[in-house]
Amino acid sequence: MTTEDSIVAVVAEAMRAREPLLIQGNGTKSGMLRPVQAARTLSTADFSGIQLYAPKELIISVRAGTPLPEIEAALAAAGQHLIAEPPDLSDLLGAGSDKPQTIGGVVAANLSGPRRVAWGAMRDHVMGVRAVTGRAEIIRSGGRVLKNVTGLDLCKLLAGSHGTLGVITEITLKVLPAPEATGTLVLPGLEPATGVAVLSAGLGSPFGVSGAAWLPPEAAARVAGLGDVGGSVALLRIEDFPASVSYRVGRLMDQLAVRGAVTLDTDASHAVWKQVRDARPLAAGSDDAIWRVSVRPSLGPSVLDGLRAHGVGGFLDWGGGLVWLAGPADTATHAAVEAAARKAGGTWTLLRAPDTLRSVVRVVPNQDAVLARITREVKAAMDPAGILNPGRLYAGL
């Protein structure tokens, strides 16, 4: 699809025929959640391009099919970046690297990286959006300025909806100046609970920590740039101008007083955090399933510990609040992950699994009765024929 009108036409035709549509950009996230059974595919990959970039206004508007690397390059040329640090999970999801992910897919999945713990999720930085609903109607929400109160906030509704409510065609994002320097404090030899306590102390300090992760020995060994730490590590990141980073990393090291702590410079920090961002420390075999569990940070270690007996391993991001997991792709292991997340009062997502598994299990938790009713009503209002990515999140919806 090369125009918004052509997208409207395809949706209108599918609505009349009541034929399901698979909505995607380059398909790099087709391995996530439930597989979609559709008569045809509607791709926004050819609907691409930066429509507006106003560096002084900290705003960029792009068509949904615009490759993420193209956006990042344009921002970097002006010394700016995407705030939410979206991960590239293409290899993890089996999509490979021949086609880059698109900004529409990133927003539709609400993907956020390590900086989410300090600066918020991807949806928090979406200022405006255009989309085509399942009624073949174009809707707009928000605007191209930072301060706007334009109508109902559909931006947050569409961000994270995985293409089930509308085909996103254009996105306006808030951006910020990129930090001139980055420093990372590497704290070795900490058990999960102690490591998370140290991460929490760092995040609660006045030094502006923008990344906080804990890696077990097997995960740390997979991260290039950490050196031969020979055990588990806690990582704390600080971003700013060089003198400030140097001072704050030093003060934080003194405050935490962890024996054997070392620091990484900007280049090494960028390399390490890119790997954490993209879940590279996860020791996932090609046949393994992958889950993301979100819990209260202090309970992240208990989720990891409780699942070891089931052959599930992982690491912690977001100060312990995001638990990356990999393990056997079977219903028993999946049930164990669900139970561990529920016990910790958290939520979970089956990020990758064979179609045979993700077709028959819940890929996200069931909603309570009230929220489920609202979900059905919103779906009926925006996609009454149920043609947009049917069953992607919930069976029968």
Steps between C-alpha positions, in 0.01 A plus 500: 500500500652830393218738598258534788210484252619161375506374859144626548394321180647167609337522843165597346512202264590264783222643717239442229624145442560442873845368416766515774811708433849445639627850581878547501792710381802288408370207704787501750255439786286235335640245746357686800179409681236286325529418129244681284293298255423746221383492141757760395774727634487878518855634529588864569867441413475706180315784671819660622675831554564779748221754459615761750808541713533811716808452720442826687145390579616148600245344265518255211208369290551187292297260293447162661716304255810712559791276605615568853869535397402780258331691781788443740751622239302820437477568872867422561601751230330768709636366831168353611354156571185300569433520872364148557805327347289240313661157474567309180371149565517385137761229558338391826166458323656318206443780250870547419660829409429522126204734559503767772211549737268791427390774737138390460585155633697643790210723607234235437693264730590779747860377515733679741861442598702544822430874518135424565578470872588870513323665205183302441367266233482554125131597523589785738688677220238465225361851453274430205379219279303436182341160440243317290242315710327176410213718379734634228490842666804721554536620857740754646599559860742741663707738293842622394574709808612393845211672677169393351163389632352394167204270562505148642851364556497216250880505486534292814213274393662412167852471646520141617184385317707292253295608200171368638323837517634687200770518236737772621603718206684795654661564839625817665761445768663716761880479485780633720867596465721193509746487791857593415645229724397180672656324797419161645574374847565124497443337840613134505419202717152596622225246549162592344335648810812693600551612143146638475541677833811670360316589178219651705749703701652628177163590352402673823822701514524860376739402219247447219539130421343418161560125485506229767545130421617183673659212308573151637842350416386322184333818369794726590734266311296560184540879508795630300674793667452394862832320514562187701285576803469130580164528673181700528497877451275793578516784247412865561510757219532879514463722191581872466791722400849359570597685817163431660509130413850460640409674825172320552635154420781558750263620769265210442787253523606650831144494632432138410844379607485162326830319500655453156282761328632636170377757250448494124556797270256628238588259219501193723178614668324543167601149394393337828164676528413431138540130578287532814242700302471227237496216759829360372599368847207257482629149443213388278529197277331503161220278632452684830207718590563855623294691753507850648364532854430838658492511880588720793881530475560345841320184384692453177762276668233270645354447151843401368573274797162328489528405135850348504355162591300511176810555287425869452777760521519871442612842615353817647457847352313812616651475848364147538150579374544337157589132505622355170453122491583215263416133542330191356215579263234277655173554681636390839782755494265769375262424787789529744591845363137610527483377859825675596378829353164474677665413831715813470194711416636575154415453138665306218528473124587194293739674267611206286397137463415249228159553342384173653546648848396861451181389325371309804618696806441849632770731366399775744300468823123486491334828592255536786132517405474879494813557296411216263161661434666835427747328267216335307309827475805693375571227245137507383510879464823512302491167315141371501565229241804374693728506196815663645753247634226279647610287793839670532459569871192300603336199339178597326565875515 
